[in-house]
CSV table of N, CA and C in Angstrom, one decimal:
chain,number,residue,atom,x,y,z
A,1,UNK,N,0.8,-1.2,0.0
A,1,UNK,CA,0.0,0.0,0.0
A,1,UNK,C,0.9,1.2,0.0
A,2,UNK,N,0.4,2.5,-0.9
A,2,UNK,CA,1.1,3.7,-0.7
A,2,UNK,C,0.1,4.5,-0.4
A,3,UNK,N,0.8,5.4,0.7
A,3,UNK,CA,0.4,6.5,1.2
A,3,UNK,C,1.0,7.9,1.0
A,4,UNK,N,0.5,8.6,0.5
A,4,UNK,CA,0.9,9.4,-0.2
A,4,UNK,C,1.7,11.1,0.9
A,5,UNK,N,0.8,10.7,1.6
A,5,UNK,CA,1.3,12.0,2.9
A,5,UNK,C,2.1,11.0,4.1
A,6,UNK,N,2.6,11.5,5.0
A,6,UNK,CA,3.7,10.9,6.5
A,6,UNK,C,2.2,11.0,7.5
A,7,UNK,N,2.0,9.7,7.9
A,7,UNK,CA,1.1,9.3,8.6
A,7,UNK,C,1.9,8.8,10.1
A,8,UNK,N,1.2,9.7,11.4
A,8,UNK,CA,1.8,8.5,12.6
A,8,UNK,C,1.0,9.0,13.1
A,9,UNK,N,1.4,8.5,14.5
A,9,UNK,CA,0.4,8.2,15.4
A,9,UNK,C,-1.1,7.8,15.4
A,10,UNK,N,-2.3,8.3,15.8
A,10,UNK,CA,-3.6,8.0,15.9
A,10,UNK,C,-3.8,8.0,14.3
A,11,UNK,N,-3.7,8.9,13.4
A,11,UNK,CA,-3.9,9.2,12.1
A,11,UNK,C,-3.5,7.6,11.1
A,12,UNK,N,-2.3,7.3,11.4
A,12,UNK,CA,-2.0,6.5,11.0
A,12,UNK,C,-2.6,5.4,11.5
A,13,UNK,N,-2.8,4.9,12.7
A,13,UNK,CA,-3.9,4.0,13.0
A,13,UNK,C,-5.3,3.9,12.4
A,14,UNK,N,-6.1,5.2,12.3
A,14,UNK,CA,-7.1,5.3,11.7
A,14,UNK,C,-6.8,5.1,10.3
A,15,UNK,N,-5.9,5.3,9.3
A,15,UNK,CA,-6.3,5.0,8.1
A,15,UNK,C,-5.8,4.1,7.9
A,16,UNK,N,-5.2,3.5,8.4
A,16,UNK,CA,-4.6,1.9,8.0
A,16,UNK,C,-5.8,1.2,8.5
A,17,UNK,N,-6.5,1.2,9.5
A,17,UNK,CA,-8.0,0.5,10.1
A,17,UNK,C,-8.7,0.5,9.3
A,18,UNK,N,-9.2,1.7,8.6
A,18,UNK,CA,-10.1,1.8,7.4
A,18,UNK,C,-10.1,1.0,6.0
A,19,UNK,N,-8.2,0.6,6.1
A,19,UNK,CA,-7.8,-0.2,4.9
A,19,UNK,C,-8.5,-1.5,5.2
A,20,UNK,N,-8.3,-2.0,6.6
A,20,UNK,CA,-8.1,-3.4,6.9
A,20,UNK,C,-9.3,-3.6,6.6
A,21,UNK,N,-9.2,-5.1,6.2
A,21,UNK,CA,-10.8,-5.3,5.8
A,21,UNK,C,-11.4,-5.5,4.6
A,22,UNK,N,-10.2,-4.4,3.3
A,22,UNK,CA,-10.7,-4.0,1.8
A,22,UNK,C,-9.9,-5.1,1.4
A,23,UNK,N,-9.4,-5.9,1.9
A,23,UNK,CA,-8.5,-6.6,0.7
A,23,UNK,C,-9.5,-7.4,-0.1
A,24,UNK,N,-8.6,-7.2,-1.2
A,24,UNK,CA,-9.5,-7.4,-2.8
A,24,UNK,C,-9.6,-8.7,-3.0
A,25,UNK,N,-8.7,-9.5,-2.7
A,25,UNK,CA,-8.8,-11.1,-3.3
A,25,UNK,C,-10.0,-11.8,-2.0
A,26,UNK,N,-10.8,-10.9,-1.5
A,26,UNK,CA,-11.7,-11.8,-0.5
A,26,UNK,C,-13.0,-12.3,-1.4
A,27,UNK,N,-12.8,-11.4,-2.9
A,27,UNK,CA,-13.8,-11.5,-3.6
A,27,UNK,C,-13.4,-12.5,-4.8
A,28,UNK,N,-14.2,-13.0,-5.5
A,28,UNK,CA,-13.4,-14.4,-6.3
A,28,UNK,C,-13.5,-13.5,-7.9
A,29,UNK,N,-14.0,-12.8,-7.8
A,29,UNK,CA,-13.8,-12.2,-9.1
A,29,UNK,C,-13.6,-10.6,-9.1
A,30,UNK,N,-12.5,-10.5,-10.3
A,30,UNK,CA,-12.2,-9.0,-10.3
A,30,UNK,C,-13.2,-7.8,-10.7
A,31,UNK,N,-13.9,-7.9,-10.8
A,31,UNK,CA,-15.2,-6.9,-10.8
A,31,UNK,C,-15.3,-6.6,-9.6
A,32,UNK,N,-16.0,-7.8,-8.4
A,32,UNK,CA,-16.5,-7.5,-7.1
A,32,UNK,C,-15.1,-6.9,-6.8
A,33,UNK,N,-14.3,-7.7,-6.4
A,33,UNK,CA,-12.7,-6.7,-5.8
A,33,UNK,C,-12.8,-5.4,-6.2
A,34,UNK,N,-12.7,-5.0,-7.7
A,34,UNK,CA,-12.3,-3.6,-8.2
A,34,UNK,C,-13.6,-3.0,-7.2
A,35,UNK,N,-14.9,-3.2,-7.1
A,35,UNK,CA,-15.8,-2.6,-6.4
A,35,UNK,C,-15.6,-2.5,-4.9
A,36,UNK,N,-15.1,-3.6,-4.1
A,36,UNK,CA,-14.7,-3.4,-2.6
A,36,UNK,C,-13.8,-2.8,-2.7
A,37,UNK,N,-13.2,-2.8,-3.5
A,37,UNK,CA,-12.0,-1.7,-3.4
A,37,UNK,C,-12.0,-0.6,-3.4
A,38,UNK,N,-13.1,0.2,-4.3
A,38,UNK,CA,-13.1,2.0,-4.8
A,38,UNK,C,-13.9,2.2,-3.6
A,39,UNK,N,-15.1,1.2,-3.2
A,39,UNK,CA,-15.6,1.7,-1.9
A,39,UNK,C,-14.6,2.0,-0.6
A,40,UNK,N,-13.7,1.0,-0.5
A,40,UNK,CA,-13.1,1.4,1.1
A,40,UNK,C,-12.2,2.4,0.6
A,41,UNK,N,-11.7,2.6,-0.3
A,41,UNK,CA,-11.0,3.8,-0.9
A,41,UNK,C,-11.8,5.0,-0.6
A,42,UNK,N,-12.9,5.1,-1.3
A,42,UNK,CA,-13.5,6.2,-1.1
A,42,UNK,C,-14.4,6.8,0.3
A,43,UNK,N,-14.3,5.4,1.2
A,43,UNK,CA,-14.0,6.1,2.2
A,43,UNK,C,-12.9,6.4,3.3
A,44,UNK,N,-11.9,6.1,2.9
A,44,UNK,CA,-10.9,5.8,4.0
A,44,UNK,C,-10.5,7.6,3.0
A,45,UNK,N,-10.4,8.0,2.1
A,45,UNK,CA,-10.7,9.4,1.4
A,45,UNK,C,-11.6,10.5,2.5
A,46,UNK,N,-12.7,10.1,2.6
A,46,UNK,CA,-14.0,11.1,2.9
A,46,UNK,C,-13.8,11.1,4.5
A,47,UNK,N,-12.7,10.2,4.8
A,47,UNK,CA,-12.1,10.2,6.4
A,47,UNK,C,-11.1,11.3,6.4
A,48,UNK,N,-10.3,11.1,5.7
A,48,UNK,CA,-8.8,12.0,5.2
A,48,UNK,C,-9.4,13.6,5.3
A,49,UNK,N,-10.6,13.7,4.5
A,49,UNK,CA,-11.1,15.1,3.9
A,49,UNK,C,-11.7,15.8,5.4
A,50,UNK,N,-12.5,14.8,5.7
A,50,UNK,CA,-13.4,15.4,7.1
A,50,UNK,C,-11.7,15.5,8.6
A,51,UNK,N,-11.0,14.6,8.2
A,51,UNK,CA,-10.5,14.9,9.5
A,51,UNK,C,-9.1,16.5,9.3
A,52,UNK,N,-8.8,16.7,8.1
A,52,UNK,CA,-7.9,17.5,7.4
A,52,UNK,C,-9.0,18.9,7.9
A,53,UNK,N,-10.1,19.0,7.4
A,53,UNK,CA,-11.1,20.0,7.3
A,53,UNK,C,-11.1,20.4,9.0
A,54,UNK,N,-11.7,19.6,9.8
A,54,UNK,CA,-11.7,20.0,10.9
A,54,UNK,C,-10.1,20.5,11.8
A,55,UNK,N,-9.0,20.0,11.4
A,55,UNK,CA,-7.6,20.3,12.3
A,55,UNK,C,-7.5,21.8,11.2
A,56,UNK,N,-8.5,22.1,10.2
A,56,UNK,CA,-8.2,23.5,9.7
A,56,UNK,C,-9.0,24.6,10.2
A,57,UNK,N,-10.1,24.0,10.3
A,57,UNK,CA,-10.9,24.8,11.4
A,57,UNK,C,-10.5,25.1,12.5
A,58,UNK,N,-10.4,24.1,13.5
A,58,UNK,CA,-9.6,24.1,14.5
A,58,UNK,C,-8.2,25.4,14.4
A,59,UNK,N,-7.7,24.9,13.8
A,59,UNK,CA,-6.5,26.5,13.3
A,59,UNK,C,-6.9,27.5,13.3
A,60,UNK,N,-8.4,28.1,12.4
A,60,UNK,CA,-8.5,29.1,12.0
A,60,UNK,C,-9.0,30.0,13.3
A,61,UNK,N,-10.2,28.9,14.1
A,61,UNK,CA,-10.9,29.6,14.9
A,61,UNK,C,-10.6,29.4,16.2
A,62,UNK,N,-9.8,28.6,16.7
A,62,UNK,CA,-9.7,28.3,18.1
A,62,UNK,C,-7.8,28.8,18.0
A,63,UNK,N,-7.7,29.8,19.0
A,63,UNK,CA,-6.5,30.7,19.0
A,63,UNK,C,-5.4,29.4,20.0
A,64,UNK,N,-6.1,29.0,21.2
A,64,UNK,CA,-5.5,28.6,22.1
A,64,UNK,C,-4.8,26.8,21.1
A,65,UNK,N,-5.9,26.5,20.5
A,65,UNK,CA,-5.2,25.7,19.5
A,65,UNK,C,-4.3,26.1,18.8
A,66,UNK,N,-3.6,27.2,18.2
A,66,UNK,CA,-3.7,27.8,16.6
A,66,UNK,C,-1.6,27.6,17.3
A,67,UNK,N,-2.2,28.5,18.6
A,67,UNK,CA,-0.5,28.5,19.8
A,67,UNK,C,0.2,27.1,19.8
A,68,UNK,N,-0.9,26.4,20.7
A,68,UNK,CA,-0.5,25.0,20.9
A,68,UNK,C,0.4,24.6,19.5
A,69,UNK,N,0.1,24.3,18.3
A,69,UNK,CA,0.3,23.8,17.2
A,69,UNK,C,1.4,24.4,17.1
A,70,UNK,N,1.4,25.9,16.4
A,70,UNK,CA,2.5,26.3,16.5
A,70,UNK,C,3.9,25.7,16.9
A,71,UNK,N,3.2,26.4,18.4
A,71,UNK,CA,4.5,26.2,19.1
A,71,UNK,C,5.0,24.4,19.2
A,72,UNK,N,4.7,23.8,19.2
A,72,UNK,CA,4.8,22.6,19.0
A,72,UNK,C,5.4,22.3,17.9
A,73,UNK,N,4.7,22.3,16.2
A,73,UNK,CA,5.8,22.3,15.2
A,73,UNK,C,6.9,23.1,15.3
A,74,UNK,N,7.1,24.1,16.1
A,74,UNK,CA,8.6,25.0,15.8
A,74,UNK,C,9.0,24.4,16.8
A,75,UNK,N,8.8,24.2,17.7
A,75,UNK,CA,9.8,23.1,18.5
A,75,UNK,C,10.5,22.0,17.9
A,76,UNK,N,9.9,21.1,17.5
A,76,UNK,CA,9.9,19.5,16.8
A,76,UNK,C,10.5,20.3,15.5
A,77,UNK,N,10.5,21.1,14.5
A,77,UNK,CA,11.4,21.3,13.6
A,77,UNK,C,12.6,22.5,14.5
A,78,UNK,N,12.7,23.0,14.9
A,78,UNK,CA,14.0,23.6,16.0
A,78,UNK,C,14.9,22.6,16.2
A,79,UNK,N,14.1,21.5,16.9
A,79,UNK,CA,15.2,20.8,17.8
A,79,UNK,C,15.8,19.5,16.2
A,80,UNK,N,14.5,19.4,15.1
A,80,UNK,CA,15.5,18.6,14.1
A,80,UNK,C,16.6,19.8,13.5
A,81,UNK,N,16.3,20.5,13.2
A,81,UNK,CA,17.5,21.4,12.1
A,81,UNK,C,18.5,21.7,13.4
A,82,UNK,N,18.5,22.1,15.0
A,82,UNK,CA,19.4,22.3,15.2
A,82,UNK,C,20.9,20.6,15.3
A,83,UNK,N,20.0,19.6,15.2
A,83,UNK,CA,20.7,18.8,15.5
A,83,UNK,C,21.5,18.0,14.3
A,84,UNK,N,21.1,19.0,13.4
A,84,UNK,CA,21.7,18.3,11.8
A,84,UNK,C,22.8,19.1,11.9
């Protein structure tokens, strides 16, 4: 499987969970597969969209979040570049 963005923690849990389950040879013919397939695709997608949407909301409108984050990624990228 490829994933196209760096997945960890809980995120990465959830969308690998959403995979489990689609595999395609459960179906005996490639039609039904190609079909369980675009379905858990398309939603393990409409997961991706709703949970992206809301950590942007979250940004725009909640300040005490907007800090948190921040300051968090410039830490965690501070402490990588200082140590290269």
């Amino acid at each position: 499987m490829y994933v196209d963005k760096m997945l960890s923690g809980i995120k990465a849990v959830q969308t690998l969970s959403r995979l489990n389950g689609a595999h395609p040879k459960k179906n005996s013919d490639k039609q039904n597969a190609r079909i369980e397939h675009d379905k858990a695709l398309a939603r393990v997608m409409t997961a991706l969209v709703r949970d992206d949407t809301e950590l942007f909301k979250q940004f725009v409108d909640n300040d005490s979040f907007k800090r948190w984050l921040t300051q968090t990624v410039f830490e965690l990228t501070y402490e990588l570049s200082s140590s290269e």
